[in-house]
Coordinates of C-alpha atoms in Angstrom, one line a residue:
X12 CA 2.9 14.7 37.7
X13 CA 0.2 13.5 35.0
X14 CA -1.5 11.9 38.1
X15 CA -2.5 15.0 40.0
X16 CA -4.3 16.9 37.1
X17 CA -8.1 16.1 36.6
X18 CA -8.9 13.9 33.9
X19 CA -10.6 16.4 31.5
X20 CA -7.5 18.8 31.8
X21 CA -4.7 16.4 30.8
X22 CA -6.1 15.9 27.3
X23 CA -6.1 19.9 26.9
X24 CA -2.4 20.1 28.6
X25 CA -0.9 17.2 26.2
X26 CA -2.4 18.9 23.1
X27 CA -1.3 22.8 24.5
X28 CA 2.4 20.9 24.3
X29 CA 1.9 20.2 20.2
X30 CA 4.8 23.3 19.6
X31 CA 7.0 21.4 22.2
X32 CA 7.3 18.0 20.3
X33 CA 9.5 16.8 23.3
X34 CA 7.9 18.2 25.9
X35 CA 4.4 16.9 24.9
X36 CA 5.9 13.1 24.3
X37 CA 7.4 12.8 27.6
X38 CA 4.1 14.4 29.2
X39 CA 2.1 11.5 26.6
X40 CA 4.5 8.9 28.6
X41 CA 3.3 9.9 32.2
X42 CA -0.4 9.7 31.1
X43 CA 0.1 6.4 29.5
X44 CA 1.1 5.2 33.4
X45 CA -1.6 6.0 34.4
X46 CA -4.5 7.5 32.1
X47 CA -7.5 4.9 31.4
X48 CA -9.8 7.7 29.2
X49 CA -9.8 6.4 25.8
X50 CA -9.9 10.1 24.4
X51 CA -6.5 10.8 26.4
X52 CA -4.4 7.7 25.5
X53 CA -5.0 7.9 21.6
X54 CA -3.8 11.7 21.9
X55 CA -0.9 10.6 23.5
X56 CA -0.2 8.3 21.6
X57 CA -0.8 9.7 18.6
X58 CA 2.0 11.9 20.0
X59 CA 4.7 9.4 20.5
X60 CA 3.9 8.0 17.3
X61 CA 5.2 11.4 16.3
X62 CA 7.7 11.7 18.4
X63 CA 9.3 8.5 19.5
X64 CA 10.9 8.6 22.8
X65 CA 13.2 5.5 23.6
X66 CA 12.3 6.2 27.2
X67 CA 8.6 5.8 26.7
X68 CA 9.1 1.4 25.2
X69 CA 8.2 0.7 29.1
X70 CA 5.1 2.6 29.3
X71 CA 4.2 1.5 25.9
X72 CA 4.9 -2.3 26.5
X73 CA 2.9 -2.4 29.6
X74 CA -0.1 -0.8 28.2
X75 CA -0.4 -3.3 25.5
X76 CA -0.1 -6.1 27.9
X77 CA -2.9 -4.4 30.1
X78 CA -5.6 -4.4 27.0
X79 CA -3.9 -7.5 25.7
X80 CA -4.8 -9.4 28.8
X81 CA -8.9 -9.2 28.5
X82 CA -8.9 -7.6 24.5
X83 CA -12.1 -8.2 23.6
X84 CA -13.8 -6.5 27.1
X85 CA -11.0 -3.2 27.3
X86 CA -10.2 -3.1 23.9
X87 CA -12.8 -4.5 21.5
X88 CA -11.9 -4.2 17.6
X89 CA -8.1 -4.2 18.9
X90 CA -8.0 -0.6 17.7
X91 CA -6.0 0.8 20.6
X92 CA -3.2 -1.9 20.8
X93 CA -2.9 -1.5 16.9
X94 CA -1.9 2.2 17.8
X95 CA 0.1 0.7 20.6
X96 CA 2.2 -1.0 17.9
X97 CA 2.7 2.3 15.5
X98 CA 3.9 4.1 18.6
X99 CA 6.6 1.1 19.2
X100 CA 7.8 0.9 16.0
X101 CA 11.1 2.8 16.0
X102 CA 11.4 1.4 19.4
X103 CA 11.0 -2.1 19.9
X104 CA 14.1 -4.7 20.6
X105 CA 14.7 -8.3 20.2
X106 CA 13.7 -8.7 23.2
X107 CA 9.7 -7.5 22.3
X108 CA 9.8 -10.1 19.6
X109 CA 7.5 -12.6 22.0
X110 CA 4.8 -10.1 22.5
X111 CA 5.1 -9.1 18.6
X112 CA 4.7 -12.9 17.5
X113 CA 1.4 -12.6 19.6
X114 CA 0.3 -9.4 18.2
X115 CA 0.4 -11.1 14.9
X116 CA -1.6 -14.4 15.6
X117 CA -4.1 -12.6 17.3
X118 CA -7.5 -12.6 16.0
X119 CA -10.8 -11.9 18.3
X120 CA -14.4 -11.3 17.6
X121 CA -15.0 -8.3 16.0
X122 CA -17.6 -5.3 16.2
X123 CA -18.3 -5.8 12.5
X124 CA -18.1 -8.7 10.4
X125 CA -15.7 -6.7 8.0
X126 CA -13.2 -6.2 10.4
X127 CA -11.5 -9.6 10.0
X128 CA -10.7 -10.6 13.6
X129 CA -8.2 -8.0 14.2
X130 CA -6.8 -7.6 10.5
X131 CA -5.2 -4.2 11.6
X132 CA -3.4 -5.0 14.2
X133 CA -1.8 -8.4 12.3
X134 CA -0.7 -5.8 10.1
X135 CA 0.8 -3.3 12.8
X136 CA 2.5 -6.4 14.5
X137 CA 4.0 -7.4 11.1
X138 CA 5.6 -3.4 10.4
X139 CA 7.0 -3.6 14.1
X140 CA 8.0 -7.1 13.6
X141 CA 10.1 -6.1 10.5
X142 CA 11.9 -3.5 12.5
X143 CA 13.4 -5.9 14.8
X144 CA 13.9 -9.1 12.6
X145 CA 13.2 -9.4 8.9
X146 CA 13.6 -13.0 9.0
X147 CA 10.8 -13.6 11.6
X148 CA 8.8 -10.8 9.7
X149 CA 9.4 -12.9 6.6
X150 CA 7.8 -15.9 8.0
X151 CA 4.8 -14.4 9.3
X152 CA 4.5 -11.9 6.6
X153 CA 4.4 -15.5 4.3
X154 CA 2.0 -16.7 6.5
X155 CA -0.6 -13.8 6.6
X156 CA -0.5 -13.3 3.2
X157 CA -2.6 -17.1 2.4
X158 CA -4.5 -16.1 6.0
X159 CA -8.1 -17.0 5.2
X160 CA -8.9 -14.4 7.9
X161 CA -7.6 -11.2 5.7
X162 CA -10.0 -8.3 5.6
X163 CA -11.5 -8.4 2.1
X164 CA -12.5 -4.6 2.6
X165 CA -8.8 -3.4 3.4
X166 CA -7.0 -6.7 2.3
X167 CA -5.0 -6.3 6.0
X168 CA -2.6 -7.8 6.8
X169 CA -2.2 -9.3 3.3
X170 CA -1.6 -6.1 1.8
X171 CA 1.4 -5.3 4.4
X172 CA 2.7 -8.3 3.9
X173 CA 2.9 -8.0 0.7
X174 CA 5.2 -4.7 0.9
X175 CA 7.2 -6.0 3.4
X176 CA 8.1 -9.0 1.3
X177 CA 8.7 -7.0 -1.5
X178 CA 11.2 -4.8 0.4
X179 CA 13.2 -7.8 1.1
X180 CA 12.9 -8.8 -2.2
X181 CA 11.6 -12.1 -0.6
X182 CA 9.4 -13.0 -4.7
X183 CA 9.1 -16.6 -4.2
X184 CA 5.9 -16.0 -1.9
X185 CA 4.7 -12.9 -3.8
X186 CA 5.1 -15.3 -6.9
X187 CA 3.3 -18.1 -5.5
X188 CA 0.5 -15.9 -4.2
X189 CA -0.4 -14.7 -8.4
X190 CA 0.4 -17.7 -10.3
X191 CA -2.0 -20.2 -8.1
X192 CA -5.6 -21.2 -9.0
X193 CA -8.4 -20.9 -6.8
X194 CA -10.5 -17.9 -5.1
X195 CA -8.1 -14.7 -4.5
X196 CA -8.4 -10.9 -3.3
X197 CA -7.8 -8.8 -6.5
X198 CA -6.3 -5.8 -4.7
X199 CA -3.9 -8.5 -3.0
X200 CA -3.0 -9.8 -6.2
X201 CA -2.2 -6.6 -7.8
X202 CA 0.1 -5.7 -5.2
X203 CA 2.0 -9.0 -6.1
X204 CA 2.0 -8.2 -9.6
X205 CA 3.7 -4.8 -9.0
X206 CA 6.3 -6.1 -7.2
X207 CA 7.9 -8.9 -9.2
X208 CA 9.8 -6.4 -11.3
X209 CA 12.6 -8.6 -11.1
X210 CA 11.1 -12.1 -11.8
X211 CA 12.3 -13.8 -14.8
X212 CA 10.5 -12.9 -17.9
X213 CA 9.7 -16.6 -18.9
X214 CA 7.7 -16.4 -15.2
X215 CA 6.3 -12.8 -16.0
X216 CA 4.9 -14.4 -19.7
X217 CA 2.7 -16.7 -17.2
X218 CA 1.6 -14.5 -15.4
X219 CA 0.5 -11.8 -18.8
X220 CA -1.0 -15.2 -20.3
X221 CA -3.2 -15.5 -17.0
X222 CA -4.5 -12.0 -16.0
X223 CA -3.7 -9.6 -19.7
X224 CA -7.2 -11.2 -21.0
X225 CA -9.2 -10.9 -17.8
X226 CA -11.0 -7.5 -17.2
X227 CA -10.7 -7.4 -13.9
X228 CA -9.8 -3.5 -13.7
X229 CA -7.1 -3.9 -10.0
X230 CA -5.9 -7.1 -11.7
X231 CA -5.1 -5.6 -15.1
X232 CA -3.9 -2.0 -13.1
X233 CA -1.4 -4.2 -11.2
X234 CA -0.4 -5.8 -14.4
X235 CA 0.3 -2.8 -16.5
X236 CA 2.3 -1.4 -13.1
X237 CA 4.4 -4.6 -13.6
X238 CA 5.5 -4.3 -17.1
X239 CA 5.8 -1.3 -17.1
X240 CA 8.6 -1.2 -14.8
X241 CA 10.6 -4.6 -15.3
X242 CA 14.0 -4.1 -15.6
X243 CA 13.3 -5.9 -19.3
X244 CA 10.3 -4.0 -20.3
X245 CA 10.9 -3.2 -23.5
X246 CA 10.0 -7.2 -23.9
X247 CA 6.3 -6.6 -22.9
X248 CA 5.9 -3.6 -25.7
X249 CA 3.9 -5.4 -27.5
X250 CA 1.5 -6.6 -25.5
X251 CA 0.9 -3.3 -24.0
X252 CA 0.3 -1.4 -27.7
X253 CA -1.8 -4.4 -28.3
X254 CA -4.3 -3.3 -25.3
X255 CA -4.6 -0.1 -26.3
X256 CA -5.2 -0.7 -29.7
X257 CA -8.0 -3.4 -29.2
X258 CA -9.4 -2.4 -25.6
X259 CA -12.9 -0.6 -25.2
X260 CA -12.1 0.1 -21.5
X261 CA -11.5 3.5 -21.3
X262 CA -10.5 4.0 -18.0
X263 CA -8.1 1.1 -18.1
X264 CA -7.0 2.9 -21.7
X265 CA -6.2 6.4 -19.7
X266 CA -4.1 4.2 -17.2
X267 CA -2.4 2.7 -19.2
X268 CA -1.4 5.5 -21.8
X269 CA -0.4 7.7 -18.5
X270 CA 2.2 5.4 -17.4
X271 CA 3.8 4.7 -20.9
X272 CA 4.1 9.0 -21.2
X273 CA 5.2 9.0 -17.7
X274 CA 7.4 6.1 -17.9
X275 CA 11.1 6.2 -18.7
X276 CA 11.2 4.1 -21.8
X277 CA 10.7 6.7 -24.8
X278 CA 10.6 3.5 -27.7
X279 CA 7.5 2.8 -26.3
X280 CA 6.3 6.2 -26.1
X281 CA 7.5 6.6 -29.7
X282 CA 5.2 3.2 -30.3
X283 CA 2.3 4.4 -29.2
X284 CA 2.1 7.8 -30.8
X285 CA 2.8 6.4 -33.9
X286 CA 0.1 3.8 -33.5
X287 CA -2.5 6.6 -32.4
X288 CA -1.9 8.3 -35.7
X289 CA -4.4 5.2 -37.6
X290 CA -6.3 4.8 -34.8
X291 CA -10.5 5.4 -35.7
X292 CA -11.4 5.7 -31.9
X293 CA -12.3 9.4 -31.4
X294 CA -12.6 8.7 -27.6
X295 CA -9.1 7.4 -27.2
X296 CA -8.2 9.9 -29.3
X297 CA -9.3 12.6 -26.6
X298 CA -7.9 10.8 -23.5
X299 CA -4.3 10.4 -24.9
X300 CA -4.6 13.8 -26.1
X301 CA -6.0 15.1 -22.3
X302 CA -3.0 12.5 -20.9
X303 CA 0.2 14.4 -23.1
X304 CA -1.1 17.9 -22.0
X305 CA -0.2 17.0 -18.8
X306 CA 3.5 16.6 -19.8
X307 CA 6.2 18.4 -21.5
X308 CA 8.6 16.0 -23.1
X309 CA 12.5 17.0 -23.6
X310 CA 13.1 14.8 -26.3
X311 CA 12.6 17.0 -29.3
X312 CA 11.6 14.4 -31.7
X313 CA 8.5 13.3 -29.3
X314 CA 7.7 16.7 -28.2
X315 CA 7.5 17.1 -32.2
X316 CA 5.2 14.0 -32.3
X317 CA 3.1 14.8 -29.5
X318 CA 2.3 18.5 -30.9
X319 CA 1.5 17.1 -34.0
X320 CA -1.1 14.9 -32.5
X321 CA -2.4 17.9 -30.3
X322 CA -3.1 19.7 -32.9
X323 CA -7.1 20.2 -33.8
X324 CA -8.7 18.2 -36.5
X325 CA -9.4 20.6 -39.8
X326 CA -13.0 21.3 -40.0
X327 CA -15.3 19.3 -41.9
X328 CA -15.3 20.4 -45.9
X329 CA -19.1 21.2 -46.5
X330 CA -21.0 19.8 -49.6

């Protein structure tokens, strides 16, 4: 038993197990009955994470409960019951759902002052959470993403919620989040953006009229990410060959031109090659040129295009 081997040995017996995936989960579920080194329990469950055992939910249940009871003494910054959570993912029942619900209203004093009051482990609770019941995980996935307490250095739990939303195709919230006024997380934001490929276009046009003239670089990124791949795309053409012709951002320009080549629609490919033919910008010039060498094209009349702009400018005729 895990019990009877001294402390500093069962950390070197659970890793010896790593080519025994089994073996070394079931011997991570003994230590978690009894184990209190810090060192031990995040090996072990680092290896139930990786190897999910249904017969380890128990062990894994009652340790969150232990650290849950006095968190801010056993487990300050929440860190272990976070990884608690990621080992109970595949795992947890209906029956969990109470101890989940906690999990994601809990927030406690923090080491730092960027860690949010337990940001990470609102946003484990909300991945477990969507396991067992995506309606519940809906509700508080709505809820965390307006949560004034979101980590503005990770943008946790937001950011989770965000994606999890988005999975369930659950817009309204995601919608609501980019189109209101007031003081937002940019990152947060962008994450909206990108995942309102099926929002109306009318609604999209709102959303290009508020953030296409702002040069905020994750707002703009999570912009482009949307037009780019709306199911009516080929409607937002021109407002993405506008920004390259007229931007001096050149980073934003290199973004931008890489997902039009990598993209799918070819018209707008077309568009922009043909554009970049009267374009005076020698800089843009050399980033789309750096951006199609990356690719080879199977359409012959672009792979035509593209080595025509590839090609090098004639020298300069001496006087």
């Amino acid at each position: 038993m895990a019990a009877n081997v001294k402390p500093d040995a069962k950390l070197e017996k659970l890793l010896s197990l790593k080519a025994a995936p089994r073996e070394q989960a079931l011997y991570a579920v003994e230590l978690l009955k009894s184990e209190r080194k810090r060192q031990t329990l995040e090996a072990a469950l680092r290896a139930l994470t990786d190897y999910p055992l249904p017969e380890a939910r128990p062990a894994l249940l009652a340790l969150y409960r232990r650290y849950e009871a006095d968190g801010t003494k056993l487990d300050s910054g929440a860190f272990l019951r976070a990884t608690i959570l990621k080992a109970l993912h595949t795992l947890a029942v209906a029956e969990d759902l109470p101890l989940l619900e906690r999990a994601a209203c809990t927030y406690e004093k923090m080491p730092s002052l960027h860690d949010a009051q337990g940001a990470h482990l609102r946003a484990a609770a909300l991945k477990v959470l969507f396991e067992v019941d995506e309606t519940i995980a809906a509700f508080h996935c709505t809820r965390l993403l307006a949560d004034p307490e979101t980590s503005r250095m990770s943008g946790e739990p937001a950011l989770t919620a965000v994606k999890l939303l988005a999975m369930q195709h659950n817009l309204l919230p995601l919608y609501y989040y980019a189109i209101q006024e007031g003081e937002k997380i940019a990152e947060i934001t962008a994450e909206c953006l990108r995942s309102l490929t099926r929002l109306p276009v009318a609604l999209v046009d709102l959303l290009v009229q508020k953030y296409g003239a702002l040069g905020n670089e994750a707002l703009l990124i999570g912009l482009f990410d949307l037009l780019l791949t709306h199911v009516e795309g080929s409607h937002f053409h021109p407002f993405l060959l506008n920004f390259l012709a007229v931007t001096r951002h050149y980073d934003l320009y290199r973004y931008l031109a890489l997902g039009i080549v990598a993209g799918d629609s070819e018209d707008l490919l077309k568009e922009m090659l043909a554009a970049s033919k009267t374009g005076r910008d020698k800089r843009k010039t050399e980033i789309l040129r750096e951006v199609l060498l990356l690719y080879r094209h199977q359409n012959p009349a672009i792979r035509a295009a593209i080595n025509e702009l590839l090609k090098p400018a004639p020298p300069l005729k001496q006087p």
